[in-house]
PDB file of C-alpha atoms and ligand atoms in Angstrom:
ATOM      1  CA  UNK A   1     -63.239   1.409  28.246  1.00  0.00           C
ATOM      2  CA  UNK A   2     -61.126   4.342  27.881  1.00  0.00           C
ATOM      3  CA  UNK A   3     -62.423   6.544  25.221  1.00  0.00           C
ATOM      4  CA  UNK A   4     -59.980   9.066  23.278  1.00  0.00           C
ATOM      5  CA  UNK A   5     -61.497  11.312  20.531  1.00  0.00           C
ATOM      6  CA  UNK A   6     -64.329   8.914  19.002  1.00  0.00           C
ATOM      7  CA  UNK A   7     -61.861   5.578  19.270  1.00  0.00           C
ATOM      8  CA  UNK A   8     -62.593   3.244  22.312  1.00  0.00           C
ATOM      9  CA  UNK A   9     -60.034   1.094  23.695  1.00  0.00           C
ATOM     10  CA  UNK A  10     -59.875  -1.632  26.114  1.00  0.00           C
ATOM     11  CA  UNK A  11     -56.502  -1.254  27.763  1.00  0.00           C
ATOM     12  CA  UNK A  12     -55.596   1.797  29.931  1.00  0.00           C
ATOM     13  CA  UNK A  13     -52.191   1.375  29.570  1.00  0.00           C
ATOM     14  CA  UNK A  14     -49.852   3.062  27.003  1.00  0.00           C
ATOM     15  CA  UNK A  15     -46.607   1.947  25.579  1.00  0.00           C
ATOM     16  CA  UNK A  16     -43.798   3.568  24.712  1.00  0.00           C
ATOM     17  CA  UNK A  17     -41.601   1.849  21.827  1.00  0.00           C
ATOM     18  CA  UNK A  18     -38.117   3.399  22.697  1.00  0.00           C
ATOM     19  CA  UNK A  19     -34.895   2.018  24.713  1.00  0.00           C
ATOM     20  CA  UNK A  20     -35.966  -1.862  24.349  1.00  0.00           C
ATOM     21  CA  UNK A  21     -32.578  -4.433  24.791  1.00  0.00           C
ATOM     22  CA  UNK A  22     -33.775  -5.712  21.232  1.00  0.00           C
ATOM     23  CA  UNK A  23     -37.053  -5.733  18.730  1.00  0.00           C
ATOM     24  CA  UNK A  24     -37.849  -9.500  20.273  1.00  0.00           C
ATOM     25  CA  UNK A  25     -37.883  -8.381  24.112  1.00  0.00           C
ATOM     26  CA  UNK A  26     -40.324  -5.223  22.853  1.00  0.00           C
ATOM     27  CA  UNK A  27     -42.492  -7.318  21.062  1.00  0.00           C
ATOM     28  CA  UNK A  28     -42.864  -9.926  24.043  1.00  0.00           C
ATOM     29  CA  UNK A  29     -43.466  -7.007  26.469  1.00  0.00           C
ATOM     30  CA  UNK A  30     -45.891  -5.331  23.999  1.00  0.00           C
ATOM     31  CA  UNK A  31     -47.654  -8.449  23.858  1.00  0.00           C
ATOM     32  CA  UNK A  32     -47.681  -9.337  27.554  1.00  0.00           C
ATOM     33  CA  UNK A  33     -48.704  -5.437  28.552  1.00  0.00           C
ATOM     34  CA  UNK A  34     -51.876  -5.952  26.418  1.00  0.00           C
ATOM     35  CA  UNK A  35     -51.611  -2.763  25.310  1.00  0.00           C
ATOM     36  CA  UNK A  36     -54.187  -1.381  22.639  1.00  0.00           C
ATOM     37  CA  UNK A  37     -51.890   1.924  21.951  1.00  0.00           C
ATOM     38  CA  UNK A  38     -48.307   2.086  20.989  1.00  0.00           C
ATOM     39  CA  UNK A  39     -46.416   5.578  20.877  1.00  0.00           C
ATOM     40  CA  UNK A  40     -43.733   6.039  19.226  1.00  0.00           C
ATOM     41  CA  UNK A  41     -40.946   9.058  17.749  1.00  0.00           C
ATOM     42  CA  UNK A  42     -42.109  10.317  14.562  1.00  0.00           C
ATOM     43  CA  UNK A  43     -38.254  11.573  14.318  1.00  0.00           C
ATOM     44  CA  UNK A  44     -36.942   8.101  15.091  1.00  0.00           C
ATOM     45  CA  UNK A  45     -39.464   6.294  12.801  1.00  0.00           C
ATOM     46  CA  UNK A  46     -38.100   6.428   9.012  1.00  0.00           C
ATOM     47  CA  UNK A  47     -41.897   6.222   8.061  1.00  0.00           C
ATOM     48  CA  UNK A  48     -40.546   6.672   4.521  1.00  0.00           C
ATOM     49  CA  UNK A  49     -37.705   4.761   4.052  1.00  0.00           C
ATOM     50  CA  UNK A  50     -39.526   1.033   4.383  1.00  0.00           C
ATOM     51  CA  UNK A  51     -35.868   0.205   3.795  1.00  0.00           C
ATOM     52  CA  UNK A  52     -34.957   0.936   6.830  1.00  0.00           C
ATOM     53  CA  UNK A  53     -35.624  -1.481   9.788  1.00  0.00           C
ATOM     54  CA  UNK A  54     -38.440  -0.196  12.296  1.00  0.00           C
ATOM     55  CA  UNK A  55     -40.275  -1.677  14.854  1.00  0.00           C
ATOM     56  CA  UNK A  56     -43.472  -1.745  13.226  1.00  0.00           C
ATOM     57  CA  UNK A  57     -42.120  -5.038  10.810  1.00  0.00           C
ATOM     58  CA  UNK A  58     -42.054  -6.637  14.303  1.00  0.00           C
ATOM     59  CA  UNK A  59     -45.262  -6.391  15.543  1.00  0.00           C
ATOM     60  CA  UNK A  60     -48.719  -7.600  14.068  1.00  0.00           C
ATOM     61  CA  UNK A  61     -49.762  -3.254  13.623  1.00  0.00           C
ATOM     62  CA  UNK A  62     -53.240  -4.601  12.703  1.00  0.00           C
ATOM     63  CA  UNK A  63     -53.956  -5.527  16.794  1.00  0.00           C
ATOM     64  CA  UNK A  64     -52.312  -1.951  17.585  1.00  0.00           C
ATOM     65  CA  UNK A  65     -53.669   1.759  17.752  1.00  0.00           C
ATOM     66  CA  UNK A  66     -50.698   3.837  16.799  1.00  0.00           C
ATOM     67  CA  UNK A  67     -49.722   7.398  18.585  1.00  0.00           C
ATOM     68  CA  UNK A  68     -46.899   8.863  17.005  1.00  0.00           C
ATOM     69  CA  UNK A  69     -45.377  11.820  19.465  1.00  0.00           C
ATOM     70  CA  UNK A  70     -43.190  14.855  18.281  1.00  0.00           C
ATOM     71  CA  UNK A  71     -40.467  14.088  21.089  1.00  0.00           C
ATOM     72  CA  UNK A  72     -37.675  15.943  20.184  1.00  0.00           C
ATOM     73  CA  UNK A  73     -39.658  19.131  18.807  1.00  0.00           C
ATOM     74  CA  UNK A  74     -38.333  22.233  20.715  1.00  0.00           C
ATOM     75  CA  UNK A  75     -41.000  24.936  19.011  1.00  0.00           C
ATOM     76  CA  UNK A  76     -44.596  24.191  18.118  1.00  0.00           C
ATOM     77  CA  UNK A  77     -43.536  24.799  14.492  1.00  0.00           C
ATOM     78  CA  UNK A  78     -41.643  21.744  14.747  1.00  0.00           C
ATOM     79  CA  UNK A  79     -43.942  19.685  16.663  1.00  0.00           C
ATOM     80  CA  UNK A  80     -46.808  20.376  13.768  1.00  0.00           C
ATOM     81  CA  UNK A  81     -44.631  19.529  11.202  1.00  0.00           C
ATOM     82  CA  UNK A  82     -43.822  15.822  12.986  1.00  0.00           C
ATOM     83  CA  UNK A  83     -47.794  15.547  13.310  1.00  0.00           C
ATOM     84  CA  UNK A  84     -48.148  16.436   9.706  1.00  0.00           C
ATOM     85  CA  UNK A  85     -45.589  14.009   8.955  1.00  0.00           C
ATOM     86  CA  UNK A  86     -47.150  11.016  10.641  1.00  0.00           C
ATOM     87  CA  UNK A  87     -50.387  11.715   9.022  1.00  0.00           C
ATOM     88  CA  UNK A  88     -49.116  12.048   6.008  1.00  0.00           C
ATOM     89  CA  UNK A  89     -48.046   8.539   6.602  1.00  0.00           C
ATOM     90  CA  UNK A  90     -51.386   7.167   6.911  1.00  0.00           C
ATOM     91  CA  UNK A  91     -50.448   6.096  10.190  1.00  0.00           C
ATOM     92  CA  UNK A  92     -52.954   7.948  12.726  1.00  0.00           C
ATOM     93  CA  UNK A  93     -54.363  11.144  12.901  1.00  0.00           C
ATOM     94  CA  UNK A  94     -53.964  10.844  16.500  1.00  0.00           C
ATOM     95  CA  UNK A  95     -51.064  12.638  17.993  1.00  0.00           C
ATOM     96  CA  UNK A  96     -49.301  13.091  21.152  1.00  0.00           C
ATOM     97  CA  UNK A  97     -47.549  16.259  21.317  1.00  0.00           C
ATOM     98  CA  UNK A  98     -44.541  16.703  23.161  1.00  0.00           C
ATOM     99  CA  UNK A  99     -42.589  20.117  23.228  1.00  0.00           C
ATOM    100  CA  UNK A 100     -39.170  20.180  25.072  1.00  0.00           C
ATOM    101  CA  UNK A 101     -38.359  23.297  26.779  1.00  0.00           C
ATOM    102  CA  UNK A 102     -35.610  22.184  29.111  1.00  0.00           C
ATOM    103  CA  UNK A 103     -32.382  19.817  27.879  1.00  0.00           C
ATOM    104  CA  UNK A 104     -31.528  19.017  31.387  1.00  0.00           C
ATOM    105  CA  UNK A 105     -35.389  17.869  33.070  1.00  0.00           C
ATOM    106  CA  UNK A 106     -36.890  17.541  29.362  1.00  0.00           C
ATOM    107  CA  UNK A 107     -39.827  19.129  30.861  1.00  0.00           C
ATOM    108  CA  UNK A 108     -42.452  20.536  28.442  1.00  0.00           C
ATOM    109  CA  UNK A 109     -42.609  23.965  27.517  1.00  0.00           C
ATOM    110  CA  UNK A 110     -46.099  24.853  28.334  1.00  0.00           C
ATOM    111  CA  UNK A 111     -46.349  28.202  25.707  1.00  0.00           C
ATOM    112  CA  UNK A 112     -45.015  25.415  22.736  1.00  0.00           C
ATOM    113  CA  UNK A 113     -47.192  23.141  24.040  1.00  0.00           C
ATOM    114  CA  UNK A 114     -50.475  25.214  23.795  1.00  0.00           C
ATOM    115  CA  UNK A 115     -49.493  26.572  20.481  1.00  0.00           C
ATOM    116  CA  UNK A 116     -48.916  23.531  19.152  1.00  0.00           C
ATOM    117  CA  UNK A 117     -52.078  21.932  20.499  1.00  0.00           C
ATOM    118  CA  UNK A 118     -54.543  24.422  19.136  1.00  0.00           C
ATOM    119  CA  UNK A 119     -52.663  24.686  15.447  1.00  0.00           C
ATOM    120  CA  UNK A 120     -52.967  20.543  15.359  1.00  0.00           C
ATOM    121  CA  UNK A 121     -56.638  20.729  16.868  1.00  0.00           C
ATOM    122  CA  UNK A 122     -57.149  23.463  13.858  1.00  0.00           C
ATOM    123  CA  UNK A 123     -55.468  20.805  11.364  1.00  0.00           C
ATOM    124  CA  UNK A 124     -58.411  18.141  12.525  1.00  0.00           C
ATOM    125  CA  UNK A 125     -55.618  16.025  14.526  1.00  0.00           C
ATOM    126  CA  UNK A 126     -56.757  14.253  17.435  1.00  0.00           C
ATOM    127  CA  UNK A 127     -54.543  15.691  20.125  1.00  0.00           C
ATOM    128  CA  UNK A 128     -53.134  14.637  23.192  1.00  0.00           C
ATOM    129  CA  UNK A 129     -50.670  16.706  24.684  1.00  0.00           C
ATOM    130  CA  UNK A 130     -47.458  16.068  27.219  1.00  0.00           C
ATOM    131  CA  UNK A 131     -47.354  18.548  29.734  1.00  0.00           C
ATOM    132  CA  UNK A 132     -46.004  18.813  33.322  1.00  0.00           C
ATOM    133  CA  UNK A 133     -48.735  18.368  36.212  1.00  0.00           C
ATOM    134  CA  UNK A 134     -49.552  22.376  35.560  1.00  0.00           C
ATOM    135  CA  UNK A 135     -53.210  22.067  36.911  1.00  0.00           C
ATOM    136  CA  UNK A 136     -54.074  25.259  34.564  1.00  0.00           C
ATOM    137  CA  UNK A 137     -52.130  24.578  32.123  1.00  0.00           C
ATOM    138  CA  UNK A 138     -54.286  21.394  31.528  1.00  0.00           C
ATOM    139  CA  UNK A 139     -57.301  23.774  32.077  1.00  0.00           C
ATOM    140  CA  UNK A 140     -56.370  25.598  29.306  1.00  0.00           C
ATOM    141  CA  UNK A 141     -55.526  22.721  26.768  1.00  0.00           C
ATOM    142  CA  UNK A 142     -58.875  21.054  26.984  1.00  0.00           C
ATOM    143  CA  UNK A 143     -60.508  24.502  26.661  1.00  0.00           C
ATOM    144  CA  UNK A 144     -58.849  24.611  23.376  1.00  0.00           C
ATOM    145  CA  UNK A 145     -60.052  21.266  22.712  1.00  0.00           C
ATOM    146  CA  UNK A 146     -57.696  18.550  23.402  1.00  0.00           C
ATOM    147  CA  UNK A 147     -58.592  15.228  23.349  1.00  0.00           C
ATOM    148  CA  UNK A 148     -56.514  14.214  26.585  1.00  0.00           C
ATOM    149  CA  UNK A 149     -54.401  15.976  28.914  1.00  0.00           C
ATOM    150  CA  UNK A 150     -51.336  13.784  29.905  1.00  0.00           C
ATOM    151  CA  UNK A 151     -49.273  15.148  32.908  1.00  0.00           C
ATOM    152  CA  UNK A 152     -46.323  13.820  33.757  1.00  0.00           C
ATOM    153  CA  UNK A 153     -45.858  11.541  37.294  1.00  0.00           C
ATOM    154  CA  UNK A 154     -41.895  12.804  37.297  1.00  0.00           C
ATOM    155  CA  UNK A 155     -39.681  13.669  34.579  1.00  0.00           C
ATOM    156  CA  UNK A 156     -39.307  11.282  32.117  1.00  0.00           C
ATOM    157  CA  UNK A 157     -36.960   8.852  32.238  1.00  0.00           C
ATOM    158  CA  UNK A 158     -36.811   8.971  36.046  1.00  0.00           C
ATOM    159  CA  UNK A 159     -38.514   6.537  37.225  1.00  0.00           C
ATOM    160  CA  UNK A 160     -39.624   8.659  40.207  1.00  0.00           C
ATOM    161  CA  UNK A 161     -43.225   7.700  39.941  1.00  0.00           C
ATOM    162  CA  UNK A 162     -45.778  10.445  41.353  1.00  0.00           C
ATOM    163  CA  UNK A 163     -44.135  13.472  42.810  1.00  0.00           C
ATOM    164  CA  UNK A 164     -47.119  16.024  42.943  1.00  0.00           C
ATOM    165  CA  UNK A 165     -50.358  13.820  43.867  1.00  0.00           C
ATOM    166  CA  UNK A 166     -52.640  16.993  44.984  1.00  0.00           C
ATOM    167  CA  UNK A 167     -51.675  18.026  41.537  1.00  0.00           C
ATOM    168  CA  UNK A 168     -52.479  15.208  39.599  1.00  0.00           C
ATOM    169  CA  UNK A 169     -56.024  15.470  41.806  1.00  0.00           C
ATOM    170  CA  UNK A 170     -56.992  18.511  41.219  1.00  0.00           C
ATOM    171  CA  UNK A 171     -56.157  17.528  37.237  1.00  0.00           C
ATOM    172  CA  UNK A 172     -57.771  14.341  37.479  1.00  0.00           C
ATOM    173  CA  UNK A 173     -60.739  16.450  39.091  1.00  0.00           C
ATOM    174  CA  UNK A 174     -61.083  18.832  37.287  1.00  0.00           C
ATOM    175  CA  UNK A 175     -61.132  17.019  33.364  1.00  0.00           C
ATOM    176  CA  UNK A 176     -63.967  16.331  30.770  1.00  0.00           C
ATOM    177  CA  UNK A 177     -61.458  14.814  28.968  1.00  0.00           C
ATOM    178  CA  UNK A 178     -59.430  11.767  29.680  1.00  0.00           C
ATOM    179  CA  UNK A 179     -56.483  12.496  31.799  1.00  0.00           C
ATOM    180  CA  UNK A 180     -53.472  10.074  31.098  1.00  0.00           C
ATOM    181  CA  UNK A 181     -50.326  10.176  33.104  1.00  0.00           C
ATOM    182  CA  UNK A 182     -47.267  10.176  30.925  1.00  0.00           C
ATOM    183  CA  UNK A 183     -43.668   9.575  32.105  1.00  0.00           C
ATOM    184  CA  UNK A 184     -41.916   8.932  34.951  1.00  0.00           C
ATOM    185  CA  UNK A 185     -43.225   5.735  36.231  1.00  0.00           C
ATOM    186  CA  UNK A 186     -40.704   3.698  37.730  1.00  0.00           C
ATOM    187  CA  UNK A 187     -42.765   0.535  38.817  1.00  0.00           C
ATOM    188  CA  UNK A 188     -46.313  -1.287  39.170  1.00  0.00           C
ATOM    189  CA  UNK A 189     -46.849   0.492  42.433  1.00  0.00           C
ATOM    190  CA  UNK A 190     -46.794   3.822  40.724  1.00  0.00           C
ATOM    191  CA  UNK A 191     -48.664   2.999  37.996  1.00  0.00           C
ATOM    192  CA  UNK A 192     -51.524   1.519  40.286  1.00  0.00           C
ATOM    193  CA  UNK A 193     -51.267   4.668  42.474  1.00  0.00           C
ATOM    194  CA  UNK A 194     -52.058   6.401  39.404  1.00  0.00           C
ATOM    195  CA  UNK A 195     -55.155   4.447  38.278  1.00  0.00           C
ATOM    196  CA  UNK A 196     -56.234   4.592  42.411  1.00  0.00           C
ATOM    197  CA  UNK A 197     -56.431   8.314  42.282  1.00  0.00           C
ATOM    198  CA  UNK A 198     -58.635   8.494  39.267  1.00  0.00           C
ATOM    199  CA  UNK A 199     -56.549   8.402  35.997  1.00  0.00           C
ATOM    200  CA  UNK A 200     -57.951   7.265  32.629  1.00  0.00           C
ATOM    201  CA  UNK A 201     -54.762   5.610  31.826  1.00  0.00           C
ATOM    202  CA  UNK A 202     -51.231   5.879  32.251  1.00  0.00           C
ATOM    203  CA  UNK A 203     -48.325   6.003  29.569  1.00  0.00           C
ATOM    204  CA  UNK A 204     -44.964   4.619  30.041  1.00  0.00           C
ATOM    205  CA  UNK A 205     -42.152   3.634  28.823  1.00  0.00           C
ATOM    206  CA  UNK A 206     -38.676   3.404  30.491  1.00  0.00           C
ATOM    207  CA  UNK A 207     -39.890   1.351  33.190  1.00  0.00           C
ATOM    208  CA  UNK A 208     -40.664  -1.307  31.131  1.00  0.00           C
ATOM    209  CA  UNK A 209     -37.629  -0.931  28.415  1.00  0.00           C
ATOM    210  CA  UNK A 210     -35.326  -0.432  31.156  1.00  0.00           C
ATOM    211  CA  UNK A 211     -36.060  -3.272  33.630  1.00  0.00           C
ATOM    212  CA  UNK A 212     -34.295  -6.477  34.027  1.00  0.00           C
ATOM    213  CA  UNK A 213     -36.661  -8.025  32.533  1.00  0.00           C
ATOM    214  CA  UNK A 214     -39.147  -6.027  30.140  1.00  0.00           C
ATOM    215  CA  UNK A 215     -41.693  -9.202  29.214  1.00  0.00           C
ATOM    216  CA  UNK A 216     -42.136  -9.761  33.022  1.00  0.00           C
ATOM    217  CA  UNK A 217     -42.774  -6.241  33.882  1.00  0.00           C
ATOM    218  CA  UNK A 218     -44.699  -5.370  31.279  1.00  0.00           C
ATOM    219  CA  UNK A 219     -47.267  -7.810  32.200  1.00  0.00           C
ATOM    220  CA  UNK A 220     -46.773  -6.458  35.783  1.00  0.00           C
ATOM    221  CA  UNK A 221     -48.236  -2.927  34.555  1.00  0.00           C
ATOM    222  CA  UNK A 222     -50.878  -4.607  32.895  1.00  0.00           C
ATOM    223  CA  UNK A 223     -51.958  -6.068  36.147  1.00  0.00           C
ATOM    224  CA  UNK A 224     -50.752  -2.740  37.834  1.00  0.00           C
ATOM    225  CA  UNK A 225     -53.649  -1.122  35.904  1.00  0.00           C
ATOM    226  CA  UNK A 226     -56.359  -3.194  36.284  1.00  0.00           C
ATOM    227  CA  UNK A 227     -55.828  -3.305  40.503  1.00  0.00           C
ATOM    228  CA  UNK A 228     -55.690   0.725  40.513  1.00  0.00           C
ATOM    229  CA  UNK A 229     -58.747   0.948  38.363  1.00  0.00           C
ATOM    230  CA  UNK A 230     -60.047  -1.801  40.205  1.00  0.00           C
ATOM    231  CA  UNK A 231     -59.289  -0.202  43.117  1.00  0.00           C
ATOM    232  CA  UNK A 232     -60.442   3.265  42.230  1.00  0.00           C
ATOM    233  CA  UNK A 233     -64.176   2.483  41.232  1.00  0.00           C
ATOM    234  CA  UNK A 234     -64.179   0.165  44.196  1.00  0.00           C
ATOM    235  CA  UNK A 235     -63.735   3.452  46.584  1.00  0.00           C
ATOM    236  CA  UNK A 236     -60.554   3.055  49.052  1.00  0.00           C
ATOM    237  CA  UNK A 237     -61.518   3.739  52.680  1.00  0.00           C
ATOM    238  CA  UNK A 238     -61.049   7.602  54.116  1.00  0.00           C
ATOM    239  CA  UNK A 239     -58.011   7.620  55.773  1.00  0.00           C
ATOM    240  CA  UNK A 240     -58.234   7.934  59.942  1.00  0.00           C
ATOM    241  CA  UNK A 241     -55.550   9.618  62.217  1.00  0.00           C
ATOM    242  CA  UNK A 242     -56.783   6.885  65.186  1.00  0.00           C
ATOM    243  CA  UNK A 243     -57.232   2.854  65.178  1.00  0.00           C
ATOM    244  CA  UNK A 244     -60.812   1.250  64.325  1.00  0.00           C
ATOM    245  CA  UNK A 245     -60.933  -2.392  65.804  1.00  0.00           C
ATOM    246  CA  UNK A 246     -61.397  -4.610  62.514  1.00  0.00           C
ATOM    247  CA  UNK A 247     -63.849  -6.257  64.474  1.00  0.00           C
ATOM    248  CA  UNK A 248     -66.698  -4.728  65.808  1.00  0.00           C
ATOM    249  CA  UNK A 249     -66.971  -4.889  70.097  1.00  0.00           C
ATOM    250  CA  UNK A 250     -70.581  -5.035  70.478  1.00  0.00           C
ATOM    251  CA  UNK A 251     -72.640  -8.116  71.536  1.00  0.00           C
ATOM    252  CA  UNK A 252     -69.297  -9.290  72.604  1.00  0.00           C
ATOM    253  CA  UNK A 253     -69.215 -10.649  76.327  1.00  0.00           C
ATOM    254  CA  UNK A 254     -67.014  -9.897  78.597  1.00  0.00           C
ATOM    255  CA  UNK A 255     -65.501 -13.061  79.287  1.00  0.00           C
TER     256      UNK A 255
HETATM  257  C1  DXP B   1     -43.313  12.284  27.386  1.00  0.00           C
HETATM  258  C2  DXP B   1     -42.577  11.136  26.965  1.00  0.00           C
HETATM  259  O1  DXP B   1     -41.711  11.177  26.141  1.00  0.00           O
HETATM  260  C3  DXP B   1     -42.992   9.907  27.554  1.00  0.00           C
HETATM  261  O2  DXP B   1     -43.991   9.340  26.791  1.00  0.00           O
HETATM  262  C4  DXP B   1     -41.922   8.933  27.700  1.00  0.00           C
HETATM  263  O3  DXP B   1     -41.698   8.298  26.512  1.00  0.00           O
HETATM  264  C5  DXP B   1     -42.305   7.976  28.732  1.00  0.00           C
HETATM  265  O4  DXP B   1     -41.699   8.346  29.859  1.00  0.00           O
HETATM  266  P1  DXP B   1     -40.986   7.242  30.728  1.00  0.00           P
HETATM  267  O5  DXP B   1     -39.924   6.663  29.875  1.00  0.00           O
HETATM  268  O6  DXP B   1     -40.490   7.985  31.923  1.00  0.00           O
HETATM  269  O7  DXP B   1     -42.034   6.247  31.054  1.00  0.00           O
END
């Protein structure tokens, strides 16, 4: 189970709500990425204009826990105000914060990002915070008290998958706190890498959006999750620089 705050849930994997082909295509590959946790843009979201068409009419929200994220906030000012938004919503008190600092890599800004995270963690928000894969950086945020530290793989968007594993080990090494990596997965094989090297979870969204076909690989992440973790508590094998015969030589005769 991966625990959050005091919620528990059974999928590791995270969706992301944005870039789908259409609202039927996201709501088959929500459904076949068994996903318990669906982010989406508070900005995007016209959480009070129920005019307005949003995702949520498509999906049964009941079966889903909800993370809105302040993509698009460039201060922390702005970021708390998206958080205060969704809460005010009703929709979660759970939010993933995610503070811009660079148009061109949309990287994080890490000062934004801490400032933000310990006003929302002041507020009572349950907070789980975007960052790069800044090894102190997530240090400091769970010192301050987040609920999750969520490095990125690559930038987002880029489908590059892991670019800085030692990184993302010493991260995963060093956390209390669940450590979910967030953007820049760019197929199964980097999500299960992920999950191999120790992750709680992993978060995603372009990958699945973006592929040819979003149903299929959505339930390929799903499965790409359970093998890593799989893998992972299973122990991989230390890697050797020379050859081990498979079988063992002894007893053997030698005719
Ligand atoms: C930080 C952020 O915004 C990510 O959650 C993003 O939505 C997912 O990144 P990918 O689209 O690269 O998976």
């Amino acid at each position: 189970m991966l625990k959050i705050g005091n919620q528990e849930f059974k999928s590791r994997l995270l969706l992301g709500t944005g870039k789908y082909p259409d609202f039927d295509v996201q709501k088959k590959a929500v459904e076949a990425s068994c996903t318990d946790i669906l982010t989406f843009t508070v900005r995007r979201m016209k959480i009070f204009e129920p005019s307005q068409p949003n995702f949520l009419e498509q999906l049964d929200v009941e079966k889903y826990t909800l993370l809105p994220n302040t993509a698009g906030a460039k201060t922390a000012a702005e970021a708390v105000r998206h958080a205060k938004l969704a809460k005010a919503s009703g929709l979660c008190d759970m939010i993933k914060v995610e503070v811009i600092g660079c148009d061109k890599t949309l990287l994080p800004d890490p000062v934004e990002t801490l400032k933000a995270t310990e006003e929302l963690i002041k507020e009572g928000f349950t907070v789980l915070p975007y960052t790069s894969d800044d090894v102190v950086l997530a240090r400091r945020l769970e010192e301050l008290g987040a609920h999750a530290v969520m490095p990125g793989a690559s930038p987002i968007g880029s489908g590059q998958g892991i670019i800085n594993r030692e990184n993302l080990c010493f991260i995963i090494e060093q956390s209390r706190v669940p450590v979910i990596v967030d953007a820049g997965i760019g197929s199964p094989a980097d999500t299960a890498q992920a999950m191999e090297l120790g992750a709680d979870g992993v978060l995603l969204n372009t990958a699945v959006s973006a592929a040819k076909d979003p149903v299929k690989m959505a339930e390929a992440m799903k499965l790409a999750i359970e093998a890593g973790r799989l893998g992972y508590e299973a122990g991989r094998i230390p890697k050797k620089r020379y050859a081990t015969a498979s079988s063992p030589m002894e007893g053997m005769s030698r005719t």
